[in-house]
Structure formats: structure tokens, C-alpha cells
Short mmCIF file of C-alpha atoms and ligand atoms in Angstrom, two decimals:
data_model
loop_
_atom_site.label_atom_id
_atom_site.label_comp_id
_atom_site.label_asym_id
_atom_site.label_seq_id
_atom_site.Cartn_x
_atom_site.Cartn_y
_atom_site.Cartn_z
CA MET A 61 84.99 24.67 -25.98
CA ASP A 62 83.93 25.49 -22.38
CA ARG A 63 83.08 22.88 -19.79
CA ILE A 64 79.32 23.07 -20.39
CA SER A 65 79.37 22.45 -24.05
CA LYS A 66 81.85 19.58 -23.73
CA LEU A 67 79.83 17.90 -20.93
CA THR A 68 76.74 18.33 -23.12
CA ASP A 69 78.26 16.80 -26.14
CA GLN A 70 79.77 13.95 -24.16
CA ASN A 71 76.32 12.96 -22.62
CA THR A 72 73.46 13.98 -24.88
CA PHE A 73 72.40 12.67 -28.28
CA GLN A 74 73.77 14.53 -31.10
CA THR A 75 70.42 15.36 -32.48
CA TYR A 76 71.09 19.19 -32.56
CA LYS A 77 73.90 20.78 -34.55
CA ARG A 78 74.76 23.50 -31.91
CA TYR A 79 76.75 26.61 -32.22
CA PRO A 80 79.87 26.84 -29.97
CA VAL A 81 78.07 29.27 -27.73
CA THR A 82 76.72 28.65 -24.19
CA LEU A 83 74.02 30.93 -23.13
CA VAL A 84 73.48 31.83 -19.51
CA ARG A 85 71.04 34.68 -19.27
CA GLY A 86 68.36 36.51 -21.08
CA ASP A 87 66.44 39.90 -20.94
CA GLY A 88 64.06 41.15 -23.41
CA ALA A 89 65.71 40.87 -26.94
CA ARG A 90 69.09 40.11 -25.45
CA VAL A 91 70.87 37.02 -24.33
CA TRP A 92 74.38 36.64 -22.84
CA ASP A 93 76.86 33.78 -23.25
CA VAL A 94 79.20 32.30 -20.63
CA THR A 95 82.08 34.80 -21.57
CA GLY A 96 79.76 37.79 -21.16
CA LYS A 97 79.33 38.46 -24.81
CA LYS A 98 75.86 40.05 -25.59
CA TYR A 99 73.57 39.00 -28.57
CA LEU A 100 70.60 40.61 -30.05
CA ASP A 101 68.27 37.66 -30.25
CA PHE A 102 66.21 37.70 -33.49
CA LEU A 103 65.05 34.05 -33.14
CA SER A 104 63.37 34.20 -29.59
CA GLY A 105 64.04 30.38 -28.97
CA ILE A 106 62.22 29.83 -32.51
CA ALA A 107 59.14 31.90 -31.78
CA VAL A 108 58.81 31.08 -28.20
CA CYS A 109 59.87 34.14 -26.23
CA ASN A 110 57.44 36.33 -28.16
CA LEU A 111 57.18 38.72 -25.20
CA GLY A 112 61.05 38.73 -24.79
CA HIS A 113 63.30 36.82 -22.38
CA CYS A 114 62.13 36.58 -18.86
CA HIS A 115 59.17 38.98 -19.17
CA PRO A 116 58.46 40.27 -15.67
CA ALA A 117 54.80 39.38 -15.74
CA VAL A 118 55.52 35.69 -16.81
CA VAL A 119 58.42 35.34 -14.23
CA ALA A 120 55.98 36.82 -11.42
CA ALA A 121 53.14 34.48 -12.29
CA ALA A 122 55.31 31.34 -12.54
CA LYS A 123 57.10 32.11 -9.25
CA GLN A 124 53.93 32.75 -7.42
CA GLN A 125 52.45 29.39 -8.64
CA LEU A 126 55.59 27.54 -7.81
CA ASP A 127 55.19 28.46 -4.18
CA ARG A 128 51.52 27.32 -4.14
CA LEU A 129 51.16 24.10 -6.07
CA ILE A 130 53.51 22.76 -8.77
CA HIS A 131 51.57 19.65 -10.09
CA VAL A 132 48.56 17.64 -9.64
CA SER A 133 46.93 15.09 -11.94
CA ASN A 134 44.17 15.83 -14.28
CA PHE A 135 41.75 13.88 -11.99
CA PHE A 136 41.50 17.39 -10.22
CA TYR A 137 40.46 20.96 -11.02
CA THR A 138 43.00 23.67 -10.73
CA GLU A 139 42.57 27.40 -11.11
CA PRO A 140 45.44 28.27 -13.49
CA GLN A 141 44.24 25.81 -15.98
CA ALA A 142 40.53 26.98 -15.72
CA GLU A 143 41.84 30.54 -16.17
CA LEU A 144 43.95 30.00 -19.25
CA ALA A 145 41.31 27.81 -21.00
CA ALA A 146 38.83 30.69 -20.41
CA LEU A 147 41.15 33.18 -21.70
CA LEU A 148 41.82 31.19 -24.83
CA ALA A 149 38.06 30.38 -25.48
CA GLU A 150 37.24 34.12 -24.89
CA ASN A 151 39.78 35.30 -27.35
CA SER A 152 39.51 32.79 -30.20
CA PHE A 153 36.80 30.91 -32.43
CA ALA A 154 37.02 27.92 -29.94
CA ASP A 155 34.78 26.74 -27.08
CA LYS A 156 37.02 23.93 -25.72
CA ILE A 157 40.75 23.48 -25.03
CA PHE A 158 42.99 20.49 -24.53
CA PHE A 159 46.38 21.16 -22.94
CA CYS A 160 49.55 19.28 -23.63
CA ASN A 161 53.34 20.16 -23.57
CA SER A 162 54.46 20.92 -27.28
CA GLY A 163 53.52 21.67 -30.83
CA ALA A 164 53.77 17.97 -31.91
CA GLU A 165 51.54 16.66 -29.10
CA ALA A 166 48.98 19.50 -29.94
CA ASN A 167 48.99 18.36 -33.69
CA GLU A 168 48.80 14.78 -32.42
CA ALA A 169 45.72 15.62 -30.51
CA ALA A 170 44.28 17.43 -33.46
CA ILE A 171 44.77 14.44 -35.80
CA LYS A 172 43.30 12.05 -33.33
CA LEU A 173 40.30 14.27 -32.75
CA ALA A 174 39.67 14.79 -36.52
CA ARG A 175 39.77 10.96 -37.12
CA LYS A 176 37.58 10.37 -34.04
CA TYR A 177 35.01 12.96 -34.92
CA LYS A 178 34.73 11.34 -38.47
CA TYR A 179 34.51 7.91 -36.89
CA ASP A 180 31.69 9.14 -34.62
CA HIS A 181 29.72 11.20 -37.33
CA THR A 182 30.60 9.69 -40.85
CA ASP A 183 32.28 6.65 -41.64
CA PRO A 184 35.39 4.95 -39.93
CA ARG A 185 36.90 4.80 -43.38
CA CYS A 186 37.16 8.49 -43.66
CA TYR A 187 40.56 9.00 -42.00
CA GLU A 188 42.61 10.69 -44.65
CA ILE A 189 44.18 13.94 -43.95
CA ILE A 190 45.65 16.23 -46.51
CA THR A 191 48.59 18.35 -45.70
CA MET A 192 50.98 20.86 -47.48
CA GLY A 193 54.47 20.51 -49.15
CA TYR A 194 56.97 22.34 -47.16
CA SER A 195 54.84 21.99 -43.98
CA PHE A 196 56.21 21.27 -40.58
CA HIS A 197 54.07 19.79 -37.84
CA GLY A 198 56.43 17.87 -35.55
CA ARG A 199 58.54 14.89 -34.91
CA THR A 200 56.25 12.24 -33.45
CA PHE A 201 55.09 9.55 -36.00
CA ALA A 202 51.72 11.10 -36.83
CA THR A 203 53.17 14.64 -37.11
CA LEU A 204 56.32 13.46 -38.99
CA SER A 205 53.83 11.61 -41.55
CA ALA A 206 51.80 15.00 -41.76
CA THR A 207 55.03 16.99 -42.44
CA GLY A 208 55.39 17.57 -46.06
CA GLN A 209 59.16 17.50 -46.35
CA GLU A 210 60.90 14.16 -47.29
CA LYS A 211 64.33 15.10 -45.65
CA PHE A 212 62.49 14.57 -42.26
CA HIS A 213 61.10 11.25 -43.16
CA GLN A 214 64.36 9.49 -44.25
CA GLY A 215 65.17 6.58 -42.28
CA PHE A 216 61.95 6.35 -40.59
CA GLU A 217 59.62 4.78 -43.12
CA PRO A 218 57.12 3.27 -43.16
CA LEU A 219 55.26 6.22 -41.94
CA LEU A 220 51.73 6.26 -40.56
CA PRO A 221 49.21 5.72 -43.29
CA GLY A 222 46.50 8.23 -44.07
CA PHE A 223 48.40 11.34 -45.05
CA LYS A 224 48.46 12.94 -48.40
CA HIS A 225 50.67 16.08 -49.36
CA VAL A 226 49.73 18.59 -51.89
CA PRO A 227 51.67 21.88 -52.81
CA PHE A 228 50.87 24.79 -50.46
CA ASP A 229 48.87 27.56 -52.06
CA ASP A 230 47.78 25.46 -54.89
CA PHE A 231 43.96 25.28 -54.67
CA ASP A 232 43.26 23.08 -57.74
CA ALA A 233 45.92 20.47 -56.40
CA LEU A 234 44.16 20.45 -53.06
CA GLU A 235 40.64 20.10 -54.56
CA ALA A 236 41.80 17.28 -56.75
CA ALA A 237 43.26 15.45 -53.84
CA VAL A 238 39.96 15.30 -51.83
CA THR A 239 38.18 11.98 -51.88
CA ASP A 240 35.35 10.36 -49.89
CA MET A 241 38.01 9.28 -47.48
CA THR A 242 39.09 12.85 -46.65
CA CYS A 243 38.68 13.59 -43.03
CA ALA A 244 40.66 16.90 -42.74
CA ILE A 245 42.88 19.48 -44.09
CA LEU A 246 45.84 20.34 -41.94
CA LEU A 247 47.87 23.41 -42.71
CA GLU A 248 49.85 26.40 -41.37
CA PRO A 249 48.21 29.64 -42.43
CA ILE A 250 51.73 30.86 -42.82
CA GLN A 251 54.36 28.33 -43.12
CA GLY A 252 57.33 28.99 -40.72
CA GLU A 253 59.87 26.10 -41.13
CA GLY A 254 59.01 25.83 -44.85
CA GLY A 255 60.46 29.31 -45.34
CA VAL A 256 57.96 31.83 -44.32
CA ASN A 257 55.45 31.23 -47.09
CA ILE A 258 52.39 33.43 -47.22
CA PRO A 259 49.32 32.20 -49.07
CA SER A 260 47.96 34.28 -51.88
CA GLU A 261 44.80 36.36 -51.44
CA GLY A 262 41.67 34.30 -51.16
CA TYR A 263 43.41 30.91 -50.75
CA LEU A 264 42.42 30.14 -47.21
CA LYS A 265 38.94 31.42 -47.93
CA ARG A 266 38.52 28.93 -50.88
CA VAL A 267 39.97 26.12 -48.65
CA ARG A 268 37.40 26.83 -45.87
CA ASP A 269 34.55 26.93 -48.56
CA LEU A 270 35.75 23.48 -49.83
CA CYS A 271 35.78 22.05 -46.34
CA ASP A 272 32.17 23.31 -45.65
CA GLU A 273 31.06 21.92 -48.98
CA LYS A 274 32.48 18.47 -48.51
CA ASP A 275 32.17 18.13 -44.82
CA ILE A 276 35.87 18.04 -44.13
CA LEU A 277 37.42 19.49 -40.91
CA LEU A 278 39.86 22.39 -41.30
CA ILE A 279 42.80 22.20 -38.93
CA PHE A 280 45.08 25.36 -38.51
CA ASP A 281 48.65 24.68 -37.05
CA GLU A 282 49.30 28.15 -35.35
CA VAL A 283 52.23 26.51 -33.25
CA GLN A 284 54.64 29.02 -34.93
CA VAL A 285 52.39 31.91 -36.13
CA GLY A 286 49.94 31.96 -33.43
CA MET A 287 50.30 33.93 -30.00
CA GLY A 288 50.91 37.47 -31.50
CA ARG A 289 53.68 36.57 -33.89
CA THR A 290 51.77 38.10 -36.95
CA GLY A 291 50.43 41.21 -35.20
CA LYS A 292 47.10 39.52 -34.28
CA LEU A 293 46.70 37.03 -31.54
CA PHE A 294 46.11 34.27 -34.21
CA SER A 295 47.22 34.45 -37.74
CA TYR A 296 43.79 33.26 -38.98
CA GLU A 297 42.34 36.70 -38.02
CA HIS A 298 44.25 38.20 -41.03
CA PHE A 299 42.40 36.03 -43.57
CA GLY A 300 38.75 36.17 -42.29
CA VAL A 301 38.70 32.47 -42.10
CA GLU A 302 38.22 30.48 -38.86
CA PRO A 303 39.30 26.76 -38.56
CA ASP A 304 37.44 23.96 -36.80
CA ILE A 305 40.39 22.85 -34.88
CA MET A 306 43.59 24.80 -33.95
CA THR A 307 46.86 23.98 -32.51
CA LEU A 308 49.17 26.19 -30.28
CA ALA A 309 52.46 25.75 -28.53
CA LYS A 310 55.84 27.64 -28.55
CA ALA A 311 55.02 31.07 -27.24
CA LEU A 312 51.84 30.01 -25.38
CA ALA A 313 53.46 30.03 -21.89
CA GLY A 314 56.34 32.60 -22.60
CA GLY A 315 59.05 29.92 -22.57
CA LEU A 316 57.73 27.18 -20.45
CA PRO A 317 56.72 24.07 -22.26
CA ALA A 318 53.00 24.24 -23.31
CA GLY A 319 50.78 23.12 -26.12
CA ALA A 320 47.11 23.34 -26.66
CA MET A 321 44.39 22.04 -29.05
CA LEU A 322 41.34 24.15 -29.47
CA ALA A 323 38.01 23.24 -31.06
CA SER A 324 34.34 23.97 -31.23
CA LYS A 325 32.01 22.44 -28.65
CA LYS A 326 30.36 20.01 -31.24
CA ILE A 327 33.83 18.59 -32.51
CA ALA A 328 35.39 18.55 -29.06
CA ARG A 329 32.52 16.15 -27.84
CA SER A 330 34.30 13.38 -29.70
CA PHE A 331 37.00 13.53 -27.05
CA SER A 332 35.10 11.70 -24.37
CA PRO A 333 36.72 10.67 -20.86
CA GLY A 334 39.50 8.29 -21.53
CA THR A 335 40.00 9.09 -25.28
CA HIS A 336 42.98 11.18 -24.78
CA ALA A 337 45.26 12.48 -21.98
CA SER A 338 48.60 14.03 -20.85
CA THR A 339 50.16 13.78 -17.48
CA PHE A 340 51.78 17.27 -17.58
CA GLY A 341 49.14 18.91 -19.69
CA GLY A 342 47.63 21.97 -18.15
CA ASN A 343 50.37 21.90 -15.36
CA PRO A 344 49.61 24.66 -12.96
CA VAL A 345 52.93 26.64 -13.23
CA VAL A 346 52.80 26.49 -16.98
CA MET A 347 49.27 27.57 -17.10
CA ALA A 348 49.80 30.52 -14.71
CA ALA A 349 52.70 31.74 -17.06
CA GLY A 350 50.20 31.19 -20.04
CA SER A 351 47.51 33.40 -18.56
CA ALA A 352 50.30 36.10 -17.91
CA VAL A 353 51.17 35.83 -21.67
CA LEU A 354 47.55 36.09 -22.78
CA ARG A 355 46.74 39.01 -20.53
CA GLU A 356 49.76 40.94 -21.72
CA MET A 357 48.85 40.23 -25.47
CA THR A 358 45.27 41.27 -24.96
CA THR A 359 45.40 44.24 -22.69
CA THR A 360 48.66 46.02 -23.63
CA GLY A 361 49.57 47.50 -27.09
CA VAL A 362 51.98 44.56 -27.75
CA LEU A 363 50.11 43.24 -30.87
CA ASP A 364 49.94 46.82 -32.33
CA ASN A 365 53.66 47.08 -31.59
CA CYS A 366 54.31 43.91 -33.43
CA ALA A 367 52.41 45.08 -36.49
CA ARG A 368 54.16 48.48 -36.51
CA VAL A 369 57.48 47.36 -36.02
CA GLY A 370 56.99 44.56 -38.35
CA ASP A 371 56.04 46.89 -41.15
CA TYR A 372 59.09 48.92 -40.38
CA PHE A 373 61.47 45.97 -40.41
CA TYR A 374 59.76 44.60 -43.67
CA SER A 375 60.22 47.91 -45.49
CA ARG A 376 63.91 48.43 -44.44
CA LEU A 377 64.67 44.89 -45.52
CA ASN A 378 63.13 45.40 -48.95
CA ALA A 379 65.17 48.47 -49.27
CA LEU A 380 68.24 46.46 -48.56
CA GLN A 381 67.12 43.89 -51.16
CA LYS A 382 66.99 46.81 -53.81
CA ARG A 383 70.68 47.63 -52.86
CA TYR A 384 71.76 44.11 -52.89
CA PRO A 385 69.62 42.11 -55.47
CA HIS A 386 72.44 39.86 -56.41
CA ILE A 387 72.36 38.64 -52.79
CA ILE A 388 68.80 38.96 -51.58
CA LYS A 389 66.08 37.54 -53.94
CA GLU A 390 62.95 38.32 -51.94
CA ILE A 391 61.42 39.43 -48.58
CA ARG A 392 58.31 37.81 -47.28
CA GLY A 393 56.44 38.23 -43.93
CA LYS A 394 53.60 39.34 -41.79
CA GLY A 395 54.10 41.12 -38.45
CA LEU A 396 57.48 39.80 -36.96
CA ILE A 397 57.87 36.56 -38.93
CA ILE A 398 59.96 37.55 -41.82
CA GLY A 399 61.97 35.46 -44.28
CA MET A 400 64.87 36.73 -46.56
CA GLU A 401 65.24 34.41 -49.43
CA LEU A 402 68.92 34.58 -50.68
CA GLU A 403 70.54 34.01 -53.99
CA ILE A 404 73.49 32.53 -51.99
CA ALA A 405 73.86 30.04 -49.22
CA GLY A 406 72.47 31.28 -45.99
CA LYS A 407 74.70 29.29 -43.35
CA PRO A 408 77.93 31.55 -43.77
CA ILE A 409 75.79 34.64 -43.22
CA LEU A 410 74.29 33.05 -40.12
CA GLN A 411 77.86 32.49 -38.96
CA LYS A 412 78.92 36.17 -39.42
CA CYS A 413 75.71 37.22 -37.76
CA LEU A 414 76.50 35.25 -34.67
CA GLU A 415 80.25 36.56 -34.59
CA LYS A 416 78.71 40.19 -34.65
CA GLY A 417 76.27 39.44 -31.82
CA LEU A 418 72.92 38.78 -33.80
CA ILE A 419 71.03 35.42 -33.57
CA ILE A 420 68.93 34.63 -36.53
CA ASN A 421 67.96 31.44 -38.39
CA CYS A 422 68.19 29.78 -41.78
CA THR A 423 65.58 27.48 -43.29
CA ARG A 424 65.74 25.23 -46.45
CA ASP A 425 69.67 26.48 -46.81
CA VAL A 426 68.82 29.91 -48.42
CA ILE A 427 66.09 31.54 -46.36
CA LEU A 428 67.11 33.73 -43.43
CA ARG A 429 64.30 33.70 -40.92
CA PHE A 430 63.84 36.63 -38.39
CA LEU A 431 61.71 35.84 -35.36
CA PRO A 432 62.45 38.67 -32.83
CA PRO A 433 60.36 39.19 -29.73
CA ILE A 434 57.15 40.96 -30.74
CA THR A 435 58.10 43.68 -28.10
CA ILE A 436 61.17 44.97 -29.95
CA GLN A 437 61.47 48.66 -31.02
CA GLU A 438 62.59 50.27 -34.23
CA LYS A 439 66.04 50.92 -32.81
CA GLU A 440 66.74 47.12 -32.20
CA VAL A 441 65.57 46.64 -35.87
CA ASP A 442 68.17 49.34 -36.83
CA GLU A 443 70.70 47.41 -35.02
CA CYS A 444 69.97 44.15 -36.71
CA LEU A 445 69.95 45.98 -40.17
CA GLN A 446 73.35 47.52 -39.33
CA ILE A 447 74.92 44.09 -38.83
CA LEU A 448 73.32 42.60 -41.99
CA THR A 449 74.38 45.54 -44.04
CA ASP A 450 78.08 45.42 -42.81
CA ILE A 451 77.99 41.58 -43.77
CA PHE A 452 76.55 42.21 -47.36
CA ARG A 453 79.05 45.14 -47.89
CA GLU A 454 81.90 42.70 -47.05
CA LEU A 455 80.52 40.08 -49.32
N1 PLP B 594 54.12 22.96 -35.87
C1 PLP B 594 54.80 24.02 -36.37
C2 PLP B 594 54.15 24.95 -37.34
C3 PLP B 594 56.01 24.29 -35.99
O1 PLP B 594 56.78 25.24 -36.40
C4 PLP B 594 56.75 23.22 -34.98
C5 PLP B 594 57.99 23.42 -34.50
O2 PLP B 594 58.86 24.11 -35.21
C6 PLP B 594 55.84 22.18 -34.56
C7 PLP B 594 54.54 22.03 -35.12
C8 PLP B 594 56.46 21.13 -33.59
O3 PLP B 594 56.45 21.95 -32.21
P1 PLP B 594 57.26 21.17 -31.11
O4 PLP B 594 58.76 21.26 -31.53
O5 PLP B 594 57.02 21.87 -29.95
O6 PLP B 594 56.84 19.81 -30.96
#
């Protein structure tokens, strides 16, 4: 172990199972460790560095803002916050944006807003939120309670009341779970941590119709699949369905900590002065980086690149599945979030990838997850496939 990893292990909580690798530098789809070894990064800090590491436009915007104004309280207006809010409103279904610092905080804000809206307009007893099995919404108490995976709950009960879980992509189960107390349905349009689960054709449309019919709010958690990851700016655009509330984080500011909760004007009105706040939310440096990300995604061909290279990667992985059906069960994905469900344990494969200079991830023990920067080219996909093929051949 090097000095940095020893120091880290001695002095930080052991909440993360870290690899014995200390990273010191990143550029595009590459990162380098302390020994100088180079890695192809097909994880992007878990869908954060969507434009690649240290994208020049993000670096320039943040540096320029660092020299002008780093932080003021939300008692004051700042130009970077105004600009990013306008860009998000212009490019989404939403009219109003609340800024925070992470995905959990964005979901926390969405849960509070949904309850407050129902409190204001329907009945204070109408506070129940339905979420999905295998969902992931964060680690704070409300978002942990919303998360439909028991392994994250263990040791922390009793959880916050008012959350019900139903299987993802099962419309009948969802419909049966709705009662007069239902306030909102919260779901990831494509599940990330739960293993890259894509809903079947028409599911989200039926969920939207159910919400309209029963006067229930629809909340999309786009923390992982928003910000260009699927080849559209927001994944809901693939399904022809708009939510009432949406949450963003991860890639929003190109690697700086940012979160956002977006809603229509009518719903946003329930968050009146004093009802919600965040000291760092809307920080000028982070907002400047966020605007650089949004501009890059909306004015260059980066989303088309994601869709094109994503299709290429998906079809090549499917060809690999046909060659190794005893190892690979299924390939699922949209744009550049792709899951490979294995017939065998994923961790040893992850380890071999790392040795060969490829960073990927594994969820639910058997699903390899690929989240490369959406700026990658076919030749980087080929490099990743060569490493995977070598590993499968050895197996
Ligand atoms: N929502 C989704 C869909 C996520 O994938 C994550 C993190 O992986 C979160 C929420 C929580 O985000 P954060 O870790 O920034 O709190």
C-alpha cells in the first residue's frame, strides 16, 4: 500500500471498499494512478464525469468563477445560478429549479415538495409515496426509506414512515398499491444501481396516466440517467412522458458536487420562503461549471455521439454474449449506460479488468455496469471489448 491509501484507511470511516489503487490525474476517458499506470475509465466516477475527466470547458468556467466569487448566501442573487436555472428550464419540462449538492438531497427535496404540495392542495393525510423494488434514491433517512433494496436498510430501522415498494415495471402491482393516501410515485425511468433495468414499452406512459387519473405526483429520479447518459439530455425524453418533479445530480456540474430538483410552476409554489434551503446549494463555482456542461450538451454533437457509440457498444456486447452464453446472460442498456448480466460472479471479472487497466463496476453481484464518458469513440469501446474478450477467453 502507498502512503496515501494507508493514511486514508487510518483516518477515514471504512464505509467504502476501496481498490488498492490511488488515482492522481484524469483526462477524457483516462485516469492515472500514483505509479503512473493508465486506466480506461468506463465508470466515470459513477456517471459523474459524463464529458470525460477535466473537460476543458468545465475547467475554464470553474477557474474563471473561482477568481471572481466563490460563495455567497442564498439571501443574494448571483449570475451563475441565474444562468444554470435558465438553461435547465429552457431544456426541460420544468419552470422552477431548486439547487442542492447531491442526488440524495435532490430526492429529499422532491419528497418534501410532494408532501407539501398535497398538504397545501389535498389532505395532510395524503403523504404516502410509492417507489420501486431495486430502486436507489440515496442514503439520507427519507431517501433510504424510499430505496427499494433491503440490504441498504439493515441496521437502520425503523425507517421513515410513508413509503411503499412495488416491483419495477409491474403496472398491476403499482395500480393495486395506490390508495387515497398516495401522494406521489417516485421512480428512476431506467434503474441504475438496481442493475440497468429498462421498463417495457408503454409502462411509463401508463404510470403517467394513472397519476393524472388519481391526482398523484410523478417524480422521476434522473440522478444517474439524466444529463446525457442515455443519448438524450434527460431519459424521460425517450418515453414520451414528462414528470411533475425531476431530480438531477451526478453529471450536472461535470464532477463538482451539484444537485437539482425541478418542477412545474404550479407545484413549485408550495416551496415558499423558509420551507426549504441549502447553504451550498447554487454555489457560484459549481453553477458556472454546470452551465458549461449544459452548453456543451445542448450545442455540440455530444448527445448524438452518446447514442451512436452506445448503439455500437451494445451491438458488440451482444455479439460477445453470443460467443460466451455460458458466461454472459443478457445485455441491457440505453445510450451509454449498459449492464451485462452474468451467469457467474462479477467481482473476479472486475478485478481482472482493473489489472488490465479497465475500470468498470458491478451491481447486485452479477451485473457488470458500463458508464463511460459520453464523449468516447468507437476505438475506446474496442479497447474495452478487447480486455473483456481476453478475460472471457482465459475463463
Ligand atoms: N438516485 C440515483 C438514481 C442514484 O443512482 C444515486 C447514486 O448513485 C442517488 C440518487 C444518490 O446520489 P448521491 O450519492 O449524490 O446522494
